[in-house]
Short mmCIF file of C-alpha atoms in Angstrom, two decimals:
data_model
loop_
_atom_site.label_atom_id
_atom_site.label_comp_id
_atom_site.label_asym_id
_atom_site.label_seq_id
_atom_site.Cartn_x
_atom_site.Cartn_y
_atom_site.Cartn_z
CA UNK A 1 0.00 0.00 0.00
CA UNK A 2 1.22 3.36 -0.97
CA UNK A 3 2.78 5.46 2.08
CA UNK A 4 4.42 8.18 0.25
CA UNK A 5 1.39 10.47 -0.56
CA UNK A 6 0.34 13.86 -1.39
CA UNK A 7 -1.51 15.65 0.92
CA UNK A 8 -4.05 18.41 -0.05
CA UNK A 9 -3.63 19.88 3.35
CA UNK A 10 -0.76 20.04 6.18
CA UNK A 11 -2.13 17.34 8.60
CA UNK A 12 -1.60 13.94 8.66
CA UNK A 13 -5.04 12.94 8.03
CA UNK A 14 -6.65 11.61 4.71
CA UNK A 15 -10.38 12.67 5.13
CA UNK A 16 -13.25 10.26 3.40
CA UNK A 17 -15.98 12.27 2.70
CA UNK A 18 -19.24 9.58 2.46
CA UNK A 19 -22.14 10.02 0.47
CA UNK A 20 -24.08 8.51 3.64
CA UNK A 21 -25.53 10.70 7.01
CA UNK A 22 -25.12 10.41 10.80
CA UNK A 23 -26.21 6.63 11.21
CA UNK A 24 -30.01 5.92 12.41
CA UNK A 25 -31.62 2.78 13.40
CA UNK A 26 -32.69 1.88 9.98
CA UNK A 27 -28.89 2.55 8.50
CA UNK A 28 -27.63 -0.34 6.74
CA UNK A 29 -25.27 -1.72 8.85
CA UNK A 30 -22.68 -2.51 5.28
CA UNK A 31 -22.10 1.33 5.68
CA UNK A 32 -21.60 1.65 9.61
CA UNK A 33 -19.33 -1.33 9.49
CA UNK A 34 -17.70 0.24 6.18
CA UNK A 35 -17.47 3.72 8.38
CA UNK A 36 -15.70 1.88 11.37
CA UNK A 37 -13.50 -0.36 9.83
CA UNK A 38 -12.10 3.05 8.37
CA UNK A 39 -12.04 5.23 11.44
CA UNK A 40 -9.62 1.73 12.65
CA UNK A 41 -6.81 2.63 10.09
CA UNK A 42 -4.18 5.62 11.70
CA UNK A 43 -4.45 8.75 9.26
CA UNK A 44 -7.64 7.82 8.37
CA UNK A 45 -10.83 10.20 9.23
CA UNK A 46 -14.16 9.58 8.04
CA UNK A 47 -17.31 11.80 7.66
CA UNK A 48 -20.85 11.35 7.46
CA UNK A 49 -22.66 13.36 4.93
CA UNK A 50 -24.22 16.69 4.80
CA UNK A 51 -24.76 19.19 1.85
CA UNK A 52 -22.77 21.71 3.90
CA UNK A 53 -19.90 19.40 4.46
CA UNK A 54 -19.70 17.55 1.09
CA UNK A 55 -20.14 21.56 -0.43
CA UNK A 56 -17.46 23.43 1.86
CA UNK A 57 -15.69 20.85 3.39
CA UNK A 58 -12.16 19.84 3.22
CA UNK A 59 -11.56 15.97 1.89
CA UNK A 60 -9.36 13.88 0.04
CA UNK A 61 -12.28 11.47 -1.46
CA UNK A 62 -15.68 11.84 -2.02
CA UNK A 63 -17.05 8.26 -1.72
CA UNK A 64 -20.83 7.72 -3.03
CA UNK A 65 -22.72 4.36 -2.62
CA UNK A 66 -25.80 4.45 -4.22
CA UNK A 67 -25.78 8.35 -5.82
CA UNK A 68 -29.46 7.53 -6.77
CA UNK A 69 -30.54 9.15 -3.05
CA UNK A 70 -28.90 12.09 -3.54
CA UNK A 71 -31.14 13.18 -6.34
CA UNK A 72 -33.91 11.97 -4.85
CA UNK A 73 -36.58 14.02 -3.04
CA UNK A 74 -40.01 13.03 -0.79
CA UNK A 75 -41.97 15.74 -3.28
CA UNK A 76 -40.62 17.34 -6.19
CA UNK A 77 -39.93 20.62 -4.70
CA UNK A 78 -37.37 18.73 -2.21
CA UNK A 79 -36.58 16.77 -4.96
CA UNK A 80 -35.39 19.64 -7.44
CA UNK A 81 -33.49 20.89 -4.86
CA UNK A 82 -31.40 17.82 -4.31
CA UNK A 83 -30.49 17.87 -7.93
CA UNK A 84 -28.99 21.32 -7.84
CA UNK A 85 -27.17 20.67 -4.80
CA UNK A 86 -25.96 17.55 -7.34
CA UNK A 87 -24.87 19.46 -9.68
CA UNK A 88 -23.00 22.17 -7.42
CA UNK A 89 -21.51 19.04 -5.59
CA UNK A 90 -20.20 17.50 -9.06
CA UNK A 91 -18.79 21.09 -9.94
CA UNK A 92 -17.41 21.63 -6.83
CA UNK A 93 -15.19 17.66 -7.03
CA UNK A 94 -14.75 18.89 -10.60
CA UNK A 95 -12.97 22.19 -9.69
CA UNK A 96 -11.19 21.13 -6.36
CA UNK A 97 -10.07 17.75 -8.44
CA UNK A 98 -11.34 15.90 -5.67
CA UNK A 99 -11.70 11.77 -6.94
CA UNK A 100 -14.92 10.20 -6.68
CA UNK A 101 -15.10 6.78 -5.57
CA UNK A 102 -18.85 4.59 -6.46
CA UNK A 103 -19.34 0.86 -4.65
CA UNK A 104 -21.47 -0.76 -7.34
CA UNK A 105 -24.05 -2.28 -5.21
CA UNK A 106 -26.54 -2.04 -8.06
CA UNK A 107 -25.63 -3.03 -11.93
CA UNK A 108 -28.21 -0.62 -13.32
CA UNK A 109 -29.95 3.08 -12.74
CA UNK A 110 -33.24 2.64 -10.81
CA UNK A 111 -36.42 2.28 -12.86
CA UNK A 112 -39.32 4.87 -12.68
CA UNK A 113 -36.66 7.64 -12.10
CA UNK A 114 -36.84 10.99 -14.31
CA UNK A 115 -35.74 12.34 -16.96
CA UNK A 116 -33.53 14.85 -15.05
CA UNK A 117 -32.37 12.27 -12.50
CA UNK A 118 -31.18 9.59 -14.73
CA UNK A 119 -29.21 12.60 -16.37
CA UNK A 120 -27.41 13.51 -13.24
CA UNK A 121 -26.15 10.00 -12.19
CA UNK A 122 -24.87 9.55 -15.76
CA UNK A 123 -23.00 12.62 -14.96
CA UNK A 124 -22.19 11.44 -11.78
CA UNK A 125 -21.37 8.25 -13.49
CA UNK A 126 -18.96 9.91 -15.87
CA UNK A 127 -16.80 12.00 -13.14
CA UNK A 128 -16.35 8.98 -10.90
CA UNK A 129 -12.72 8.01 -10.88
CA UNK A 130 -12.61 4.52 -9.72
CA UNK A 131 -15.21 1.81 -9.72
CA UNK A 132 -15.78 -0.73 -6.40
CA UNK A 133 -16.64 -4.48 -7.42
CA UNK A 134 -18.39 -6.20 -4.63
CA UNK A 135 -17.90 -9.72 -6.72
CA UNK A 136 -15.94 -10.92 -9.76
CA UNK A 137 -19.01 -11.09 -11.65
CA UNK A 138 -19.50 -7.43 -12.12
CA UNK A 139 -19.11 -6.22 -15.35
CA UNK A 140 -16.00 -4.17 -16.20
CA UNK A 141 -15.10 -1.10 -18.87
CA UNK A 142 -11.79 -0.41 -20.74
CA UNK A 143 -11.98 2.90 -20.00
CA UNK A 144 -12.99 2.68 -16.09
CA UNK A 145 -10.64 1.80 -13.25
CA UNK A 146 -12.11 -1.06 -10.72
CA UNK A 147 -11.08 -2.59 -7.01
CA UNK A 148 -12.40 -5.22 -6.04
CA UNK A 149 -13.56 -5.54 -2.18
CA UNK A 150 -16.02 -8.30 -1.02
CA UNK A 151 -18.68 -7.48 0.86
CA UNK A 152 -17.98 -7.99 4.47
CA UNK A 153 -20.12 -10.25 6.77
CA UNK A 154 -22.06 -9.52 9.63
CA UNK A 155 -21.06 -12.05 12.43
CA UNK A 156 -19.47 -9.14 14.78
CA UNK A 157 -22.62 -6.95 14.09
CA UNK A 158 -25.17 -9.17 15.30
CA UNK A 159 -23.12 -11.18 17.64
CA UNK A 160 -24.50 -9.67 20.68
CA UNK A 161 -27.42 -10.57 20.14
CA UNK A 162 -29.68 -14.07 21.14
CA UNK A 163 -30.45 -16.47 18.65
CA UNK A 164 -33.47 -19.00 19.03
CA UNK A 165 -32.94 -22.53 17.61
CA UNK A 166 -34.43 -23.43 14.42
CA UNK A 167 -38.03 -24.40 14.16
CA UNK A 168 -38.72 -27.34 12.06
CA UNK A 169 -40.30 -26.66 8.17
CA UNK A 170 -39.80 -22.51 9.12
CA UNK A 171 -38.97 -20.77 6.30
CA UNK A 172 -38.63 -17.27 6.02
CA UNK A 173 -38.04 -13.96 4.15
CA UNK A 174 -36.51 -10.71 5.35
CA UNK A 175 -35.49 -7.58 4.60
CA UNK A 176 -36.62 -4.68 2.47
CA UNK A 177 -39.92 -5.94 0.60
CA UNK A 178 -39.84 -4.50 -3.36
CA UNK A 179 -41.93 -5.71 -6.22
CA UNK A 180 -38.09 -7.40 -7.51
CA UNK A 181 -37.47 -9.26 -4.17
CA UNK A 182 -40.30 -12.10 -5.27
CA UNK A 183 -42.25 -12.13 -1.93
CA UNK A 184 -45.31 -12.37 -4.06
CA UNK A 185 -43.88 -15.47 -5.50
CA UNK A 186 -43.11 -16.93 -2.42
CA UNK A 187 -46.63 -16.67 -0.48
CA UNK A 188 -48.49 -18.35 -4.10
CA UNK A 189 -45.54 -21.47 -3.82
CA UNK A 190 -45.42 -21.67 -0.28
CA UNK A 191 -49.61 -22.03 -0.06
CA UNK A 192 -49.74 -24.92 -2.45
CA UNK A 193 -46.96 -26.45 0.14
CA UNK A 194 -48.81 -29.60 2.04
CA UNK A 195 -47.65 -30.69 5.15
CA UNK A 196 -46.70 -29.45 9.30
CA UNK A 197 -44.82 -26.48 7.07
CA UNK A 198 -44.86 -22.66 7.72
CA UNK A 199 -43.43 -19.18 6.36
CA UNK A 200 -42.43 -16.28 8.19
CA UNK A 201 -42.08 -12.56 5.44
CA UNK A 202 -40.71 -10.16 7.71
CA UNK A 203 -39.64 -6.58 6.45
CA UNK A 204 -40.90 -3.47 5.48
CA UNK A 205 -43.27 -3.02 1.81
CA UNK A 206 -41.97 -0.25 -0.37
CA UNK A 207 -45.72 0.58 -0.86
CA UNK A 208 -49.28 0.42 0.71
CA UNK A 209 -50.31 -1.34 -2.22
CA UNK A 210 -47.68 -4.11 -2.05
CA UNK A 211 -48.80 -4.50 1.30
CA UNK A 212 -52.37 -4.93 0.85
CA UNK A 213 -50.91 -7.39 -2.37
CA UNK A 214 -49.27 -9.44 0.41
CA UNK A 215 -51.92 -9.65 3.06
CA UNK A 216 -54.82 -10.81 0.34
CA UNK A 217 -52.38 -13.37 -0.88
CA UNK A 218 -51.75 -15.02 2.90
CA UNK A 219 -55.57 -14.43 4.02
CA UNK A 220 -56.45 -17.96 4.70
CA UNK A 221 -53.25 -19.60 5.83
CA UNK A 222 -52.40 -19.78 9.12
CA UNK A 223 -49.68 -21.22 8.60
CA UNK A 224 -48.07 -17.87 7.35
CA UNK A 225 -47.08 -15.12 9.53
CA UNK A 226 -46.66 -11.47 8.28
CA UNK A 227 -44.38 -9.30 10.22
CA UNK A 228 -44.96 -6.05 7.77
CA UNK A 229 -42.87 -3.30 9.33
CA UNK A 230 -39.04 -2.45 9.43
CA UNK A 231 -37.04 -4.88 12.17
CA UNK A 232 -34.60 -3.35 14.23
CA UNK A 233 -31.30 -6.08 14.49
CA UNK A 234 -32.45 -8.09 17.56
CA UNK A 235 -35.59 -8.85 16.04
CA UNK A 236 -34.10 -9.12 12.73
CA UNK A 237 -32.19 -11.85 14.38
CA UNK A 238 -34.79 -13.63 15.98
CA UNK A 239 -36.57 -14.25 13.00
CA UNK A 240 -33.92 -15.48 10.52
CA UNK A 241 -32.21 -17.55 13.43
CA UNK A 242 -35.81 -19.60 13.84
CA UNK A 243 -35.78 -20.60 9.98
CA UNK A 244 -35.15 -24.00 9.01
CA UNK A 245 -34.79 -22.38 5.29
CA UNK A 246 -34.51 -18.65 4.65
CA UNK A 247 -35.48 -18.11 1.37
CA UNK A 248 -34.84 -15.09 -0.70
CA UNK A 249 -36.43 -15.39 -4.35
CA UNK A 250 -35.52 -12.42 -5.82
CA UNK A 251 -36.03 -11.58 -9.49
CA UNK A 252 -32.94 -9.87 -10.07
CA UNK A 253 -29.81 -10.43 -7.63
CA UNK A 254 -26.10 -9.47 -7.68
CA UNK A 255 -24.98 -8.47 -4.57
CA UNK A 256 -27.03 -10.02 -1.37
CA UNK A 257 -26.55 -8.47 2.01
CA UNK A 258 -29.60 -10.50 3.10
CA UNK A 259 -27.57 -13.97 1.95
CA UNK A 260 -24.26 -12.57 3.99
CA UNK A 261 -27.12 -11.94 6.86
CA UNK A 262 -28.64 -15.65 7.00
CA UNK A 263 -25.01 -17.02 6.40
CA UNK A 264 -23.64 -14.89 8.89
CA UNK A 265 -26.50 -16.59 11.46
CA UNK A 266 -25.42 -19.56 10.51
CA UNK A 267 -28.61 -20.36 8.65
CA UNK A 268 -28.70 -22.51 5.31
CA UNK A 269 -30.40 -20.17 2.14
CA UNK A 270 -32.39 -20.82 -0.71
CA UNK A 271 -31.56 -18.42 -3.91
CA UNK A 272 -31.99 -17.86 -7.85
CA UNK A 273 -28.89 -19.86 -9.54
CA UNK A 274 -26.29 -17.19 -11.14
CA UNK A 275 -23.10 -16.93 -11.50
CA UNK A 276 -22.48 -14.49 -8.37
CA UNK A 277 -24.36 -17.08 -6.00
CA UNK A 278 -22.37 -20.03 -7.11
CA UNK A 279 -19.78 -18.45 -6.57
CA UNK A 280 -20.49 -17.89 -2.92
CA UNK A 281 -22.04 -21.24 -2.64
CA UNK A 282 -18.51 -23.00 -3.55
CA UNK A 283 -16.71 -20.15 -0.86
CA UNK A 284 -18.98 -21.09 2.06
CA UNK A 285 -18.55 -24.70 1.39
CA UNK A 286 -21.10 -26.92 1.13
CA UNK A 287 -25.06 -27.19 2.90
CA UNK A 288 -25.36 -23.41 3.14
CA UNK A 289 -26.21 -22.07 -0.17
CA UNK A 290 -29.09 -23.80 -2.35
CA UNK A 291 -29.94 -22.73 -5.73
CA UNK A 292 -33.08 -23.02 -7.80
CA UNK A 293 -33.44 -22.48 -11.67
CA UNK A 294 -36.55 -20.52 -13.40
CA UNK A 295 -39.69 -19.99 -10.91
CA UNK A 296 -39.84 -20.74 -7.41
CA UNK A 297 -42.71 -23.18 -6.66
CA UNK A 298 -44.02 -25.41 -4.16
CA UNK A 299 -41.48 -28.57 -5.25
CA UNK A 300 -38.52 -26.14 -4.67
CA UNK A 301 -39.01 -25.17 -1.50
CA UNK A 302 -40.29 -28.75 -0.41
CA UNK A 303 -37.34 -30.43 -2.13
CA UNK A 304 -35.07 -28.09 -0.72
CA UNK A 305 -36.35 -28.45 2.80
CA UNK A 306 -35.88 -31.92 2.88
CA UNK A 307 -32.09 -31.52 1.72
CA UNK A 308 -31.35 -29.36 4.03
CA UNK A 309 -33.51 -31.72 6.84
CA UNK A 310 -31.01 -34.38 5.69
CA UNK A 311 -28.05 -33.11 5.83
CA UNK A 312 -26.17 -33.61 9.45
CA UNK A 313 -23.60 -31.51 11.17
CA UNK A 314 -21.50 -29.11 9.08
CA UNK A 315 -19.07 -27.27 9.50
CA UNK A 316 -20.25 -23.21 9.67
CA UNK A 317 -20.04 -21.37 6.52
CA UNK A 318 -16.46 -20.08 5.64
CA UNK A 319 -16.66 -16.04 5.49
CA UNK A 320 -12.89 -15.52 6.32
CA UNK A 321 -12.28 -13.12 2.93
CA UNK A 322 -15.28 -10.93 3.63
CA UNK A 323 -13.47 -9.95 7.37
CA UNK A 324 -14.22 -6.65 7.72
CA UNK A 325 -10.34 -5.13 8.81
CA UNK A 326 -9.55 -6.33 5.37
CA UNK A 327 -12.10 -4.72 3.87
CA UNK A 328 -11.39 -1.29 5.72
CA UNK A 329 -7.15 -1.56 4.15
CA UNK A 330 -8.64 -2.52 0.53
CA UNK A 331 -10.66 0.53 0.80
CA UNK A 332 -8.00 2.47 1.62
CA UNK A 333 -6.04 1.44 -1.51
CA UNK A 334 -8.89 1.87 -3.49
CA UNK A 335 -8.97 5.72 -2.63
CA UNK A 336 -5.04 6.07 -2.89
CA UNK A 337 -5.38 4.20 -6.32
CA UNK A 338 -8.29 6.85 -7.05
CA UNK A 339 -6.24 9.99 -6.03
CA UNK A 340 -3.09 8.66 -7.65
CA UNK A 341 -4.95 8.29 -11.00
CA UNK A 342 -6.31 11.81 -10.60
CA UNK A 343 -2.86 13.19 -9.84
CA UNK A 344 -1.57 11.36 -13.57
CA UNK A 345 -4.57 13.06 -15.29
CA UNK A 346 -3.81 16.29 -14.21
CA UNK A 347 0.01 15.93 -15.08
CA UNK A 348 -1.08 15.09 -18.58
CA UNK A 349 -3.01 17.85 -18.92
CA UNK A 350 -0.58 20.15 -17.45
CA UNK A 351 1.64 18.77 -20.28
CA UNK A 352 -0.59 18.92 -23.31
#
């Protein structure tokens, strides 16, 4: 790792400006672990974001996770006035030369977005200097730098915490519920499941529609129980620590912080076969990650119960590369690699 670099101020410390506030409750703990594992390294300062910091601040790299929020507004009065703030934070990186740093935790710009939105992340898109890769299986540009960084696990985060012991035929979905994450899909298989079987969707709806959706679709099944509301982290871990089988049928899927979750419990997972979830299958070793190809339905999940049912004592899954002190040092070198190839663009410009 480079030691030998240029400071854009006297002091000894290299500031990392994040595109993410103060931490609340509902944070995503990927960002406070991020944030910490940081604040570990000597030299190294972190700060949470705020329009008047990112603005007038002084920082060596601007790192922005999912830019999408910054443009984003609860009315479009709020809303326009997030984008201009975008725009006067772009020209401000632009004229300071400050590098910008993205984690790709999304392959593709967020459907239903504007016109004026989708403009300003492909600006934002455009003046990023280096690219984070959460897995191999992210796509990669000649003309873009890249790290890549796994995605840490969540063992330390949760671990002090209870777990319950697994209740027999539980399955059950957490986290975040969006029309892509396929809850629908799991309350129609899971009904036509016979049997001493039951499901537990926990997690908040992005709408009051998709709740109503979900409620119509379990009336009439005791067996299913509908936790529809945000879960703080000890009740996050009660529920996925009673499953016998979390399952987490989502549509589209590249990077999984729910997976790391259930693995990180120590809980076997069900999930749509790719590339990017074999791949984590084969590093947790086997009896932890199953994989199901086309739709979900009710000889999935009861095939799948019974192999997991089956299976004996196993060793837990192996998440030694996702340790998060690693991940805090590759981070590091990430945004030295990002300021270095800033520094080299400006020399050849200086030169002609």
């Amino acid at each position: 790792m480079p030691s030998n670099r240029r400071r854009r101020r006297t002091n000894d410390s290299f500031v990392v400006q994040q595109s993410f506030p103060v931490p609340r409750p509902t944070t995503n703990p990927y960002l406070v672990m991020l944030a910490s594992s940081l604040d570990s390294i000597a030299g190294v300062t972190v700060r949470n974001f705020t329009w008047r910091g990112a603005l007038l601040g002084s920082y060596d790299v601007f790192h922005v996770h999912w830019p999408e929020i910054l443009v984003a507004g609860h009315s479009p009065l709020k809303a326009l006035v997030r984008q201009a703030l975008t725009v006067l934070l772009l020209l401000r990186l632009a004229v300071t030369r400050t590098p910008i740093v993205r984690t790709l935790h999304n392959l593709e710009l967020p459907s239903g977005i504007s016109g004026r939105e989708r403009a300003l992340l492909r600006l934002f898109e455009r003046q990023t200097d280096l690219f984070i890769r959460l897995n191999p299986e992210t796509p990669v540009r000649d003309d873009r730098q890249y790290a890549l960084i796994p995605h840490g696990h969540y063992r330390d985060w949760f671990a002090a915490y209870p777990q319950r012991e697994s209740v027999e035929g539980r399955f059950v979905y957490f986290g975040l519920i969006r029309r892509y994450k396929g809850v629908d899909t799991l309350l129609d298989a899971f009904r036509q499941l016979p049997g001493d079987v039951s499901l537990h969707a926990a997690g908040r709806p992005s709408t009051v529609e998709r709740a109503d959706d979900l409620r119509r679709r379990a009336a009439g099944d005791d067996r299913i129980d509908l936790t529809l509301e945000f879960l703080d982290d000890g009740r996050l871990v009660d529920t996925v620590t009673q499953a016998s089988l979390v399952v987490l049928p989502y549509t589209e899927m590249h990077n999984s912080g729910g997976a790391l979750t259930a693995l990180s419990l120590c809980r076997p997972v069900l999930l749509p076969a790719n590339p990017v979830n074999e791949r984590l299958n084969a590093e947790v070793g086997p009896g932890w990650v199953y994989q199901y190809h086309g739709a979900l339905t009710p000889e999935v999940l009861a095939t799948t119960l019974a192999e997991v049912a089956s299976r004996g004592p196993i060793a837990p899954p192996c998440l030694d590369a996702r340790e998060w002190r690693a991940a805090g040092l590759l981070h590091y070198s990430a945004y030295l690699q990002a300021t270095n190839a800033q520094a080299i663009r400006q020399l050849d410009a200086a030169r002609g």
